[in-house]
Short mmCIF file of C-alpha atoms in Angstrom, two decimals:
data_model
loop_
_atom_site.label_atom_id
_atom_site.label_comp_id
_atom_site.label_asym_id
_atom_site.label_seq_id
_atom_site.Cartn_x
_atom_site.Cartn_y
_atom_site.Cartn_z
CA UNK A 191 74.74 1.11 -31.96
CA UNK A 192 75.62 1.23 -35.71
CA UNK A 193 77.92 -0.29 -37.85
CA UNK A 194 79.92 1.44 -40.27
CA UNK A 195 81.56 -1.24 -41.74
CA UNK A 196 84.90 -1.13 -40.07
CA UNK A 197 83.46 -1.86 -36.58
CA UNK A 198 80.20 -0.99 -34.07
CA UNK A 199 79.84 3.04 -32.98
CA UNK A 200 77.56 4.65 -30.55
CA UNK A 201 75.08 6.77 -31.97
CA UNK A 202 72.81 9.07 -31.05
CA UNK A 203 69.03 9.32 -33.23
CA UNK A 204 65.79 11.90 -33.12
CA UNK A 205 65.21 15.17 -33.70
CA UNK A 206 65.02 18.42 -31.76
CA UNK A 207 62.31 19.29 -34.14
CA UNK A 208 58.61 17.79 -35.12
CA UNK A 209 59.34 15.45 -37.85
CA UNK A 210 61.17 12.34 -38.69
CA UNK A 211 64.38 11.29 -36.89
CA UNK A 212 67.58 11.61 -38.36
CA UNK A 213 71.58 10.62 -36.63
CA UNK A 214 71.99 13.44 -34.61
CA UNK A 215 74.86 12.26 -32.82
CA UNK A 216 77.98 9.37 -34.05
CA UNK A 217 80.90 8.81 -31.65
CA UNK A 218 84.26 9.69 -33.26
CA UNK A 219 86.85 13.22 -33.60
CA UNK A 220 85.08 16.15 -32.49
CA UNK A 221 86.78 19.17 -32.30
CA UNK A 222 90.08 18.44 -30.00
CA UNK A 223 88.06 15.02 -28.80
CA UNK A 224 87.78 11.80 -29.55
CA UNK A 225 84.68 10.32 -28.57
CA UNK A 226 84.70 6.60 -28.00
CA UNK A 227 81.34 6.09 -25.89
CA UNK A 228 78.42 7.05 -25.97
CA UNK A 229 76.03 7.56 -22.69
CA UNK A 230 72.09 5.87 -23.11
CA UNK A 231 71.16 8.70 -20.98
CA UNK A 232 70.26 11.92 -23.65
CA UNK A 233 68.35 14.74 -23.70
CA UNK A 234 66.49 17.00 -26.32
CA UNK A 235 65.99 20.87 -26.21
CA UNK A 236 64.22 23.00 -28.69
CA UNK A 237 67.38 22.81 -30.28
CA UNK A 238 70.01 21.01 -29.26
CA UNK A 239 71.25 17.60 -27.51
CA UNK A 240 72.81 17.30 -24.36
CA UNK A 241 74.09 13.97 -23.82
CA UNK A 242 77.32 12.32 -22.07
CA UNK A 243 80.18 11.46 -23.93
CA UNK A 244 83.74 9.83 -22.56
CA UNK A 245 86.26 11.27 -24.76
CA UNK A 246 90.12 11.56 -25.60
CA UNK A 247 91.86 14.93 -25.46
CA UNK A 248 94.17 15.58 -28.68
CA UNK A 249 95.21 18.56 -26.51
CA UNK A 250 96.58 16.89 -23.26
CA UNK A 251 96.43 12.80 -24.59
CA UNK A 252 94.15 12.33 -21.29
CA UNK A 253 92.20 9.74 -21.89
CA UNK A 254 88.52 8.07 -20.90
CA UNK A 255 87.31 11.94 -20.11
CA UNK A 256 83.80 11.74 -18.65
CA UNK A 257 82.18 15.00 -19.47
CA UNK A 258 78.59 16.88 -20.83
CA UNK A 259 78.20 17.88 -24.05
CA UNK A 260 75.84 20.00 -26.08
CA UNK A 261 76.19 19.06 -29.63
CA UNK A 262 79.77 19.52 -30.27
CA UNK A 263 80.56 21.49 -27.95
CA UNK A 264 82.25 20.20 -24.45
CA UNK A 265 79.70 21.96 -21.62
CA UNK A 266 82.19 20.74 -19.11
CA UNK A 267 85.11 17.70 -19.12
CA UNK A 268 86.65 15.33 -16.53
CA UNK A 269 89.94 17.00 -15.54
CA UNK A 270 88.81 20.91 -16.21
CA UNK A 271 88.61 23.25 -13.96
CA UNK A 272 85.50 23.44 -11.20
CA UNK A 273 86.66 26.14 -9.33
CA UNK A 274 90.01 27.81 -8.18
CA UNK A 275 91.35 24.65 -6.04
CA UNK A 276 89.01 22.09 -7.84
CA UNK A 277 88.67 19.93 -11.07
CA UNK A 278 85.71 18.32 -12.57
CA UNK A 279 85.94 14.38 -12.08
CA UNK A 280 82.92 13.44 -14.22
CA UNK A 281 79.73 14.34 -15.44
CA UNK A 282 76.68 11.79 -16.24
CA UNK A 283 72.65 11.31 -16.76
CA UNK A 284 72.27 14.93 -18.39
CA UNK A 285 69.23 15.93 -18.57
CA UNK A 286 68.05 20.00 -20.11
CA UNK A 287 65.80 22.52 -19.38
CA UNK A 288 63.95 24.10 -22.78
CA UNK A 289 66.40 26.40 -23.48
CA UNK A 290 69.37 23.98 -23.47
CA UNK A 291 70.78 24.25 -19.76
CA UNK A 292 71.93 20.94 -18.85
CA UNK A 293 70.63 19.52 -15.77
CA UNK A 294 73.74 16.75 -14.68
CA UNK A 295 74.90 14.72 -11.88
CA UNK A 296 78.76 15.64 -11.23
CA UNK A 297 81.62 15.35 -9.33
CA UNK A 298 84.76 16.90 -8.28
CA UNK A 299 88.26 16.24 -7.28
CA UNK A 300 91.49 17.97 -5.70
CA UNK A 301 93.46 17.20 -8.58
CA UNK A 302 92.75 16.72 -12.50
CA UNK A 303 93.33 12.96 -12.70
CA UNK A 304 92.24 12.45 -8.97
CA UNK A 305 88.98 10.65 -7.24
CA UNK A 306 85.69 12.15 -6.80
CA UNK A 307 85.32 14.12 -3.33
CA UNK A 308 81.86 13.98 -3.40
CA UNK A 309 79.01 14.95 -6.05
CA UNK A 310 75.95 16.91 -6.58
CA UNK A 311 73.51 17.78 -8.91
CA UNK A 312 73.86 21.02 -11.24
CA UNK A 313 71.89 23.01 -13.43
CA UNK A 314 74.54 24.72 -15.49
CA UNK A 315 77.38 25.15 -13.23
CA UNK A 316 75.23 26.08 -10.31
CA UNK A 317 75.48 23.55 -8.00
CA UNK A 318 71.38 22.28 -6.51
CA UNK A 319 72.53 19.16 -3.76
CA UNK A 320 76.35 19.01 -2.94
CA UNK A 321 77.47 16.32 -0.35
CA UNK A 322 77.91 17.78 2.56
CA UNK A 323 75.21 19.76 2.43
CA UNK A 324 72.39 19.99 5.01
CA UNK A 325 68.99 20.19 3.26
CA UNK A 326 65.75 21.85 5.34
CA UNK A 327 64.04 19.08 6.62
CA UNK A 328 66.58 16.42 6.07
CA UNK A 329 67.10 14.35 9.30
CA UNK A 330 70.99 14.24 8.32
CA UNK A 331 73.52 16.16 5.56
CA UNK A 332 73.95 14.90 2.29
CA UNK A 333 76.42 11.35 2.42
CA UNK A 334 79.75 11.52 -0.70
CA UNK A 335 77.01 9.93 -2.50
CA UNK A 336 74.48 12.71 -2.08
CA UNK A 337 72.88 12.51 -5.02
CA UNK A 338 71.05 9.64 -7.25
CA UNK A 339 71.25 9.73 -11.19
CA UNK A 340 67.10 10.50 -11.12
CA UNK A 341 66.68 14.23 -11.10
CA UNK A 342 64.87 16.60 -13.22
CA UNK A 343 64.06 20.67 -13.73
CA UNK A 344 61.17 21.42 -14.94
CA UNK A 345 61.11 22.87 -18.53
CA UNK A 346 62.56 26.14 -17.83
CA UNK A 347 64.28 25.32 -14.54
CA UNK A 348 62.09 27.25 -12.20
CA UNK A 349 61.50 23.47 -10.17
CA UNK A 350 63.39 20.42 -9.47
CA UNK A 351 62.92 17.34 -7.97
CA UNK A 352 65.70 15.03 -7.11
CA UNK A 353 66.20 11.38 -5.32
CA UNK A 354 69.07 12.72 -2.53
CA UNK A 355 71.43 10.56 -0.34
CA UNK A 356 71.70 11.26 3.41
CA UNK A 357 74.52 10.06 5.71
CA UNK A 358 72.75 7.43 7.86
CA UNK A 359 72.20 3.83 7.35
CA UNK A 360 71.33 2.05 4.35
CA UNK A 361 67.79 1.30 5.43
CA UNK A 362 66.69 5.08 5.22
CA UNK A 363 69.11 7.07 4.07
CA UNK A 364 67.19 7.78 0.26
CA UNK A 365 64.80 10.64 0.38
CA UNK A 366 63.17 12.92 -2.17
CA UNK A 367 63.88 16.86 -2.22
CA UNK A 368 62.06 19.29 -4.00
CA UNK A 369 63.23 22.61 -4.99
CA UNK A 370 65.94 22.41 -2.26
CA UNK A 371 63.88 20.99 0.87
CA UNK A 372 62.98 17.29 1.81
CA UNK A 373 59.39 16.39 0.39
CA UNK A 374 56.60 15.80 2.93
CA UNK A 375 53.43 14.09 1.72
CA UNK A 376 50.34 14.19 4.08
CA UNK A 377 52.86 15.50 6.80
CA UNK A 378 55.11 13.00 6.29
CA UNK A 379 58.96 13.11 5.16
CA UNK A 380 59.40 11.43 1.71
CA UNK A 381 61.99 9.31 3.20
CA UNK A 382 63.22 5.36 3.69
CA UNK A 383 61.84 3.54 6.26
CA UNK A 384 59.57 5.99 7.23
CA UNK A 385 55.60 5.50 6.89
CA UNK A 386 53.44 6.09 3.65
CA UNK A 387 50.69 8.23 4.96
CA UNK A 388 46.73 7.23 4.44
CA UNK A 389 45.64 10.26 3.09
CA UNK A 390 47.82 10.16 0.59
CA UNK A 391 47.14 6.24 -0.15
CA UNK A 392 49.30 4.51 2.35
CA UNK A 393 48.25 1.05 3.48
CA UNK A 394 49.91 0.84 6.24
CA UNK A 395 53.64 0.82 4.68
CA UNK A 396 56.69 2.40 4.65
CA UNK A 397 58.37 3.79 2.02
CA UNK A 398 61.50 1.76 0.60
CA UNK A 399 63.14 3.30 -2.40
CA UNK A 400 62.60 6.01 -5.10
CA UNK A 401 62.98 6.10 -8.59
CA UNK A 402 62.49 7.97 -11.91
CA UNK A 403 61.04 11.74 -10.89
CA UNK A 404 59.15 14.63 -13.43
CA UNK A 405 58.25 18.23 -12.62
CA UNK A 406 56.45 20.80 -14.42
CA UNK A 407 56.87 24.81 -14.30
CA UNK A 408 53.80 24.93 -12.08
CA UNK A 409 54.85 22.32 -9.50
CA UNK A 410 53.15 19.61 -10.03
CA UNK A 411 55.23 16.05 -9.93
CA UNK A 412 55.86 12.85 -9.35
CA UNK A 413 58.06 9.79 -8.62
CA UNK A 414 58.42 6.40 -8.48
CA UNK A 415 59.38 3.80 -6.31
CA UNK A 416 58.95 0.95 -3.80
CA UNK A 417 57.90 0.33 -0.36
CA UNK A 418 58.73 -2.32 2.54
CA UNK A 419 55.40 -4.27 1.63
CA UNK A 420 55.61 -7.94 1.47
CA UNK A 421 56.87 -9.04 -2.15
CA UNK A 422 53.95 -8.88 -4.93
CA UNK A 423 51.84 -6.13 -2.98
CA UNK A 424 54.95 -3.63 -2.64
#
């Protein structure tokens, strides 16, 4: 947050390039939009930010638009089109590949102004996890809330790993998917509830939750999380 002397703005500091920071990004008119918040979540290219930004259309007077952008340009907007019967409902967490993709959780609706139908996870405007969907080795399909906010492509998209949302109960229905299928370690699904195998440093408990996520071009990753341990060894 800065202050500009008539009142506190979001902003946006770093730099796409080696060197020192500098204010890459300050909430206000850009373009047709007014920005008026600013998302924490941003990401850096080799040249650009991608960041989300809730905005006010001087085209249409919507207002409180959720939507991507890359610098000032709107990568997509609550209330445009998704597809021939669809609209975009919001867009958040944006993360990029190298070359300035964005890599975003969305969501979709029946009408411009209307609720979310569901959500998945895009890279660009091709869609990776979509409730609904059924993903190989997944006990279940995808619940409305198929997707987490912790997903990432590796740097030029080749991989991704995301935290998915299956329709079953609450006590296992987070798992982790990579590149389109469930994650098994040491045989084992990557999934709530279910057991944290030995070989790959279990002790005997089960897996609980799953958090922040990282992939690289060749494959390798990681995530983070909790299991069903006792409190102070989980």
């Amino acid at each position: 947050d800065v202050d500009d002397g008539n009142g506190v703005l979001d902003a946006i500091w770093g730099t796409t390039t080696p060197g020192a920071g500098d204010l890459l990004r300050l909430e206000g008119q850009v373009g047709n939009f007014i920005q008026n918040t600013l998302e924490t979540t941003v990401a850096l290219s080799g040249t650009s930010v991608v960041y989300s930004a809730v905005s006010d259309s001087l085209i249409t007077a919507s207002t409180g638009l959720d939507g991507i952008w890359i610098d000032d340009t709107p990568f997509i907007v609550e209330e445009d089109p998704f597809n021939a019967t669809q609209f975009w409902s919001f867009g958040s967490r944006p993360r990029t590949t190298q070359n300035g993709t964005p890599v975003f959780v969305g969501g979709c609706s029946e009408t411009p102004s209307g609720p979310s139908g569901g959500r998945g996870v895009f890279i660009g405007t091709t869609a990776l996890y979509v409730s609904g969907d059924t993903v190989p080795g997944a006990p279940a399909p995808l619940s409305a809330n198929s997707v987490d906010f912790d997903t990432r492509a590796s740097a030029n998209g080749t991989n991704n790993l995301a935290v998915l949302d299956i329709d079953t109960s609450s006590a296992d229905d987070g798992l982790v998917a990579i590149n389109g299928t469930a994650l098994t370690l040491g045989g084992t699904l990557v999934q709530e509830s279910l057991p944290i195998p030995v070989s790959v440093g279990g002790l005997g408990e089960n897996w609980d939750n799953f958090d922040f996520v990282g992939i690289t071009e060749s494959g390798d990753n990681a995530f983070s999380g909790d299991t069903a341990g006792p409190t102070g060894a989980d």
